[in-house]
PDB file of C-alpha atoms in Angstrom:
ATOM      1  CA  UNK K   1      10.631  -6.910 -29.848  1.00  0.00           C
ATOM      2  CA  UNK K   2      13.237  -9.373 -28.689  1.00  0.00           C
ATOM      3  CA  UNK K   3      12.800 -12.034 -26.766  1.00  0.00           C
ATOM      4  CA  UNK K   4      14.302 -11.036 -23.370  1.00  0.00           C
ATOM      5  CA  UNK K   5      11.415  -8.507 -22.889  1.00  0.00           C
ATOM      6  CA  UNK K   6       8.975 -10.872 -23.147  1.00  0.00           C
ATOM      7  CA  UNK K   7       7.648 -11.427 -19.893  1.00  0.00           C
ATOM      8  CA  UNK K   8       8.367 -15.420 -19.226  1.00  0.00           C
ATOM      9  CA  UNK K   9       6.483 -16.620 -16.325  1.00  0.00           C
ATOM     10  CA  UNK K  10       8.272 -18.284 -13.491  1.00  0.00           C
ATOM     11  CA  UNK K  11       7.644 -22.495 -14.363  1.00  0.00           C
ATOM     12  CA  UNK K  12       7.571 -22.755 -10.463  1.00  0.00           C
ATOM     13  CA  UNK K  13       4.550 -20.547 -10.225  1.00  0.00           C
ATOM     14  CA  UNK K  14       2.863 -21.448 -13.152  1.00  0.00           C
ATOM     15  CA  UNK K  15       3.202 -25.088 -11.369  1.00  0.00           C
ATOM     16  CA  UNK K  16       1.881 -23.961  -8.417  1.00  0.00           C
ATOM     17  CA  UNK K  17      -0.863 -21.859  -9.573  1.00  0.00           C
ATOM     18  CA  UNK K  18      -1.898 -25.192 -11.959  1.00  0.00           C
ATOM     19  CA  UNK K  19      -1.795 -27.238  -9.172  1.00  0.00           C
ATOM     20  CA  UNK K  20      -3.582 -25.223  -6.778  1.00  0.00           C
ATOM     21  CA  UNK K  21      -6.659 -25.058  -9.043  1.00  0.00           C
ATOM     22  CA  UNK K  22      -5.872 -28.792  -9.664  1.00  0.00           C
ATOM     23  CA  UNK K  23      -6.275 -29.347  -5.759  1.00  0.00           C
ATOM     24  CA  UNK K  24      -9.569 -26.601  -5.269  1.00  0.00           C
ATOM     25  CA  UNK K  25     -11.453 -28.667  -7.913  1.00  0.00           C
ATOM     26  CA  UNK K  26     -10.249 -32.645  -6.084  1.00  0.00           C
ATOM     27  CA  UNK K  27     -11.609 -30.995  -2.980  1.00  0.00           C
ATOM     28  CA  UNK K  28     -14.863 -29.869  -4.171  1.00  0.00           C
ATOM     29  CA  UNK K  29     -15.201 -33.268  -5.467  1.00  0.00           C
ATOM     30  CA  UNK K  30     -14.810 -34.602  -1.878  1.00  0.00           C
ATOM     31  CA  UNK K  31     -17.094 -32.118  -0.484  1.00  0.00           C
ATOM     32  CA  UNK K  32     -15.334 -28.742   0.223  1.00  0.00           C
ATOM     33  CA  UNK K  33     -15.293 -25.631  -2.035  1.00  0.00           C
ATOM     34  CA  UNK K  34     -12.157 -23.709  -2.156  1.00  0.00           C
ATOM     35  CA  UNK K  35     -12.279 -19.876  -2.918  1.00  0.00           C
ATOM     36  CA  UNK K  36      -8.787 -18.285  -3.799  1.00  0.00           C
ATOM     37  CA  UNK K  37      -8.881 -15.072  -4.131  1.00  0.00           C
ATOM     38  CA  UNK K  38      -5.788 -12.215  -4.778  1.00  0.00           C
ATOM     39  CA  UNK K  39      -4.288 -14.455  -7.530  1.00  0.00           C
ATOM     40  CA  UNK K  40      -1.941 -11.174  -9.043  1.00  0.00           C
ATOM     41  CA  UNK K  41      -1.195 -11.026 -12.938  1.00  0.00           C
ATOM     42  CA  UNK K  42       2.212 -10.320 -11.528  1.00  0.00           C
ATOM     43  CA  UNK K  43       5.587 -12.652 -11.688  1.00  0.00           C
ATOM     44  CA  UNK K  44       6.725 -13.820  -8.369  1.00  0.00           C
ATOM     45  CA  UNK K  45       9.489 -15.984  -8.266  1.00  0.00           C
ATOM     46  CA  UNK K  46      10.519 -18.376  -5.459  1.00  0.00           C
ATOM     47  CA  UNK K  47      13.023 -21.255  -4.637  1.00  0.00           C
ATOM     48  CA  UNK K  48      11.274 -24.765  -6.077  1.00  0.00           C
ATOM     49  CA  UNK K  49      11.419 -26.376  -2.331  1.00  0.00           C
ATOM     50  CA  UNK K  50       9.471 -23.466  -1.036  1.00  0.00           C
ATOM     51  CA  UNK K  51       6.633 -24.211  -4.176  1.00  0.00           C
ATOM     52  CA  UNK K  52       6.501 -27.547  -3.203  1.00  0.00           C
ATOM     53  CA  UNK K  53       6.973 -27.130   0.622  1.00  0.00           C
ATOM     54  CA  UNK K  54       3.879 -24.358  -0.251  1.00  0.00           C
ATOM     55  CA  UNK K  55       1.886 -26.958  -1.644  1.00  0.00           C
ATOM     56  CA  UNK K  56       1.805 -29.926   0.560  1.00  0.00           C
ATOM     57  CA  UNK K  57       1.038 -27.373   3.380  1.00  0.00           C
ATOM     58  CA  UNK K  58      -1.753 -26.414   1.661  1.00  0.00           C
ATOM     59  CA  UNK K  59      -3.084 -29.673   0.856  1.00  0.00           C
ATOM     60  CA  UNK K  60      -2.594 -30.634   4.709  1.00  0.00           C
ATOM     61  CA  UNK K  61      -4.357 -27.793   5.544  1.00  0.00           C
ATOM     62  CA  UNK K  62      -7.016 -28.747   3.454  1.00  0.00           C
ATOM     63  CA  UNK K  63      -7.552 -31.876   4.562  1.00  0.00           C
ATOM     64  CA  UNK K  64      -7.610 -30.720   8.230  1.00  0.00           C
ATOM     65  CA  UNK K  65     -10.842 -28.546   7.367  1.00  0.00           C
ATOM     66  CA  UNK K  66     -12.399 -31.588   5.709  1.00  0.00           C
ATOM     67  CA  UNK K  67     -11.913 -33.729   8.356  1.00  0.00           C
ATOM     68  CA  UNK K  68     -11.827 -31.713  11.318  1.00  0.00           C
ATOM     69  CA  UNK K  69     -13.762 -28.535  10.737  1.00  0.00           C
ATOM     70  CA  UNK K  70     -17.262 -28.893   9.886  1.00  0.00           C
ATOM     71  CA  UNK K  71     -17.026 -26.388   7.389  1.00  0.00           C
ATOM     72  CA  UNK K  72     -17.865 -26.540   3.597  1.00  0.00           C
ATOM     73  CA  UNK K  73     -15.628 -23.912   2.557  1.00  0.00           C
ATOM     74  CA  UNK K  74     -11.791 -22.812   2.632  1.00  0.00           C
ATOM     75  CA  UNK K  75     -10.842 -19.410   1.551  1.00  0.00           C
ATOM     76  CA  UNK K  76      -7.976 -19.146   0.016  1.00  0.00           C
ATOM     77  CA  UNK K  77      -6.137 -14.997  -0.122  1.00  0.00           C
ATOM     78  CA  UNK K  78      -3.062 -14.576  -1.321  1.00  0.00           C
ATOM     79  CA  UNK K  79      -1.099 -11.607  -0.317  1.00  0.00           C
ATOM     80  CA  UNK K  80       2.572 -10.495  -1.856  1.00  0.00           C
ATOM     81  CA  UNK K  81       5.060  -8.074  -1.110  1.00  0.00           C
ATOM     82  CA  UNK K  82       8.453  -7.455  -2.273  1.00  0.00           C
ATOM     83  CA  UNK K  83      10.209 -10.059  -0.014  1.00  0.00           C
ATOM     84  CA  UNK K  84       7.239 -12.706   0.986  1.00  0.00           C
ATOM     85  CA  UNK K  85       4.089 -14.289  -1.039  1.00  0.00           C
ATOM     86  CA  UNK K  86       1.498 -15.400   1.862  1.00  0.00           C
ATOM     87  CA  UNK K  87      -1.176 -17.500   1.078  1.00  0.00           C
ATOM     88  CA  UNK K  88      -4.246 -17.449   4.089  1.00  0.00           C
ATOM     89  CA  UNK K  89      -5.993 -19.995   4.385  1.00  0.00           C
ATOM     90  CA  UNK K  90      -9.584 -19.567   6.541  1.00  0.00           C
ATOM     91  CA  UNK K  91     -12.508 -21.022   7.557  1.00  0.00           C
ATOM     92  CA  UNK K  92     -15.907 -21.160   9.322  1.00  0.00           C
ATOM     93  CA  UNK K  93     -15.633 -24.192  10.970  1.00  0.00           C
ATOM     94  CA  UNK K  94     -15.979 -25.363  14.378  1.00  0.00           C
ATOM     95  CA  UNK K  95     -12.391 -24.118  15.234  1.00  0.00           C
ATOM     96  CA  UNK K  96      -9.823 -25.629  17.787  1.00  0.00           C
ATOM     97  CA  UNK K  97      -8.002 -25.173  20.947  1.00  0.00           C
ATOM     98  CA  UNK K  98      -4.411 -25.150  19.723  1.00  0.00           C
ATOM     99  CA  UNK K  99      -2.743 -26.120  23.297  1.00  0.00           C
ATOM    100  CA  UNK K 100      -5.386 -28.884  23.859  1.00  0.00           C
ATOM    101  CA  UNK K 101      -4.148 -31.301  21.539  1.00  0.00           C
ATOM    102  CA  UNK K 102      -1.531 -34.013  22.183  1.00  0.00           C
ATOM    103  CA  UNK K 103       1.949 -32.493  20.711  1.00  0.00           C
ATOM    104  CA  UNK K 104       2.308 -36.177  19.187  1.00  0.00           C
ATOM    105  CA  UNK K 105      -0.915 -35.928  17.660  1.00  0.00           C
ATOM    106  CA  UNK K 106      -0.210 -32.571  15.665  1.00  0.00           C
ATOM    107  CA  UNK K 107      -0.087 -33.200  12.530  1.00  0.00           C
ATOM    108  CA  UNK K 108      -0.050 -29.561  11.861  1.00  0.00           C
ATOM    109  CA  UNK K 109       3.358 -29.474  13.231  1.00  0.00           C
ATOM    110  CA  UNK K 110       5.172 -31.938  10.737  1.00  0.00           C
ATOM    111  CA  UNK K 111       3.117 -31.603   7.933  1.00  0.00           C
ATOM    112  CA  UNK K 112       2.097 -27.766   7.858  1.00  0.00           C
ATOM    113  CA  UNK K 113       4.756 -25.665  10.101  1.00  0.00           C
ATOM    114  CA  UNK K 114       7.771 -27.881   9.880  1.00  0.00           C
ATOM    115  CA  UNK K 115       7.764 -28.426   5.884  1.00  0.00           C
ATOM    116  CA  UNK K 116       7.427 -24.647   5.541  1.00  0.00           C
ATOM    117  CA  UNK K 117      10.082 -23.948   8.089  1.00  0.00           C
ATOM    118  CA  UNK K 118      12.302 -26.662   6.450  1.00  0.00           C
ATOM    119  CA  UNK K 119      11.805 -24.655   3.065  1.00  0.00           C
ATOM    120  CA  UNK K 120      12.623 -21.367   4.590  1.00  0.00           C
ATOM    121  CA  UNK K 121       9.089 -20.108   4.689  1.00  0.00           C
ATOM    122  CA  UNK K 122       6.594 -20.116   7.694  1.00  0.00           C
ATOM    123  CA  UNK K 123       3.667 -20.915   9.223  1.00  0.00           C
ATOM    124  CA  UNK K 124       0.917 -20.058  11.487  1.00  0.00           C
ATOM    125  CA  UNK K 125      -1.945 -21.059  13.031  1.00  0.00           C
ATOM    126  CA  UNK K 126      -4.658 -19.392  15.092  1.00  0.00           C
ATOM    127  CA  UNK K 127      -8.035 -21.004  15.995  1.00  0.00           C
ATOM    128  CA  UNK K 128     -10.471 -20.964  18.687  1.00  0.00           C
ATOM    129  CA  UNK K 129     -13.495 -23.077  19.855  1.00  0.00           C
ATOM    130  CA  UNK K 130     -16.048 -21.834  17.869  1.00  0.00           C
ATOM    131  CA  UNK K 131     -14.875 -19.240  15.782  1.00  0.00           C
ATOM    132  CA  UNK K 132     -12.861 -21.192  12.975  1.00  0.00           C
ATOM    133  CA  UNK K 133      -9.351 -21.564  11.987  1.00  0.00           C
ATOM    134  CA  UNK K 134      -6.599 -19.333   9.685  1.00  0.00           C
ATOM    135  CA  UNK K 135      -4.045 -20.391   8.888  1.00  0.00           C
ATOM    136  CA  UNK K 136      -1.306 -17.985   7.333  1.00  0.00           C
ATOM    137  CA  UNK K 137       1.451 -19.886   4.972  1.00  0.00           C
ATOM    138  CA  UNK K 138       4.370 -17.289   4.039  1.00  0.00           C
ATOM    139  CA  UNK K 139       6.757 -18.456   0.777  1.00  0.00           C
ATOM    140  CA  UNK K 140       9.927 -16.184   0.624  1.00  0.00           C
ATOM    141  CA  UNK K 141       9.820 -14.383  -2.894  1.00  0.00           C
ATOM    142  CA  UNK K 142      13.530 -14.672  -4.467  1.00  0.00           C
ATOM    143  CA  UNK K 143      13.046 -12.159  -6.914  1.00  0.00           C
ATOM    144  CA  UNK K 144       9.982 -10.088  -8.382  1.00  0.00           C
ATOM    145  CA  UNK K 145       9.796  -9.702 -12.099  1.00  0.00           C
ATOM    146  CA  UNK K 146       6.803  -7.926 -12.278  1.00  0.00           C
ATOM    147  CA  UNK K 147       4.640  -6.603  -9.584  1.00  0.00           C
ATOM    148  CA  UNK K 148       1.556  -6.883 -11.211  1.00  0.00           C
ATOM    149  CA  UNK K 149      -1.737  -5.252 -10.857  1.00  0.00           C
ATOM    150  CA  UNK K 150      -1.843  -4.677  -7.135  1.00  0.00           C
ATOM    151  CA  UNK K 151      -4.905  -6.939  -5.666  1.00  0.00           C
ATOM    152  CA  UNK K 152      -8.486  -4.474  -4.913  1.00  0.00           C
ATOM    153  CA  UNK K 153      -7.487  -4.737  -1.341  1.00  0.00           C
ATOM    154  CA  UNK K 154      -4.709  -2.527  -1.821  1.00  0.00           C
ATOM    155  CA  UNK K 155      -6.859  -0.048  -4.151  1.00  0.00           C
ATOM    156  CA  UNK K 156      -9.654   0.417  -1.405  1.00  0.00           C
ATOM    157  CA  UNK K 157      -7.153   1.493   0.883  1.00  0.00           C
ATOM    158  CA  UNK K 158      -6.270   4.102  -1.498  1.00  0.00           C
ATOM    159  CA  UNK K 159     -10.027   5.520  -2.372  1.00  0.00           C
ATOM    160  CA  UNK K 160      -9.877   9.560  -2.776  1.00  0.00           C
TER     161      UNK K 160
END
């Protein structure tokens, strides 16, 4: 076999997937367990900004559900199509009203929506008093090497 058909995977992702896992288990040790589920055996490429812009909006989310949520837990899905890897980010916690914080106060803004949107990708947030907070990170996928093993989600839509 020669080389170019060996599947190489993306250094970006491999960087982001390492340093996801590295982030899941510094959380845990400061008190919240992070469940990622939808990881795809699949190669996924995207721009390096958008890995890193990916990754510090992930860690800001984080630390919001830490500090501000109550919960234990984030859940981490990740969802990809052809054009757009999305990474959801959810939890249990005591939730927020969105339009009753202070604009100047909103960290979300700078250090969640605006670094994706400065990376091309996007952000957003919906929460409520009581019922918890998602928030839904999308990285725009420059090319797709290999699609993967499509996640269970997509095979229980598909049951005969």
């Amino acid at each position: 076999a020669t080389t170019s058909q060996v599947a190489v995977p993306d250094q970006a992702q491999a960087m982001i997937r390492n340093e996801l896992a590295r982030m899941a288990s510094e959380f845990r040790w400061r008190g919240l367990t992070v469940n990622v589920t939808g990881v795809t055996s699949g190669v996924y490429i995207y721009e390096p900004a958008a890995g890193q812009a990916l990754l510090g909006a992930l860690r800001a989310t984080f630390e919001n559900v830490l500090r501000h949520s109550g919960a234990t837990t984030a859940n981490v899905e990740i969802i990809y199509s052809d054009t757009l890897v999305t990474f959801m980010v959810s939890d249990e916690g005591v939730g927020f009203d969105i339009a009753q914080v202070d604009p100047s106060r909103l960290g979300i803004r700078d250090s969640i929506i605006g670094r994706m949107e400065a990376a091309g990708g996007s952000a957003r947030i919906w929460s409520s008093p009581g019922a918890g907070t998602t928030v839904l990170l999308g990285v725009p996928v420059a090319e797709v090497r290999d699609p993967g093993e499509p996640s269970r989600h997509q095979e229980a839509d598909h049951v005969e």
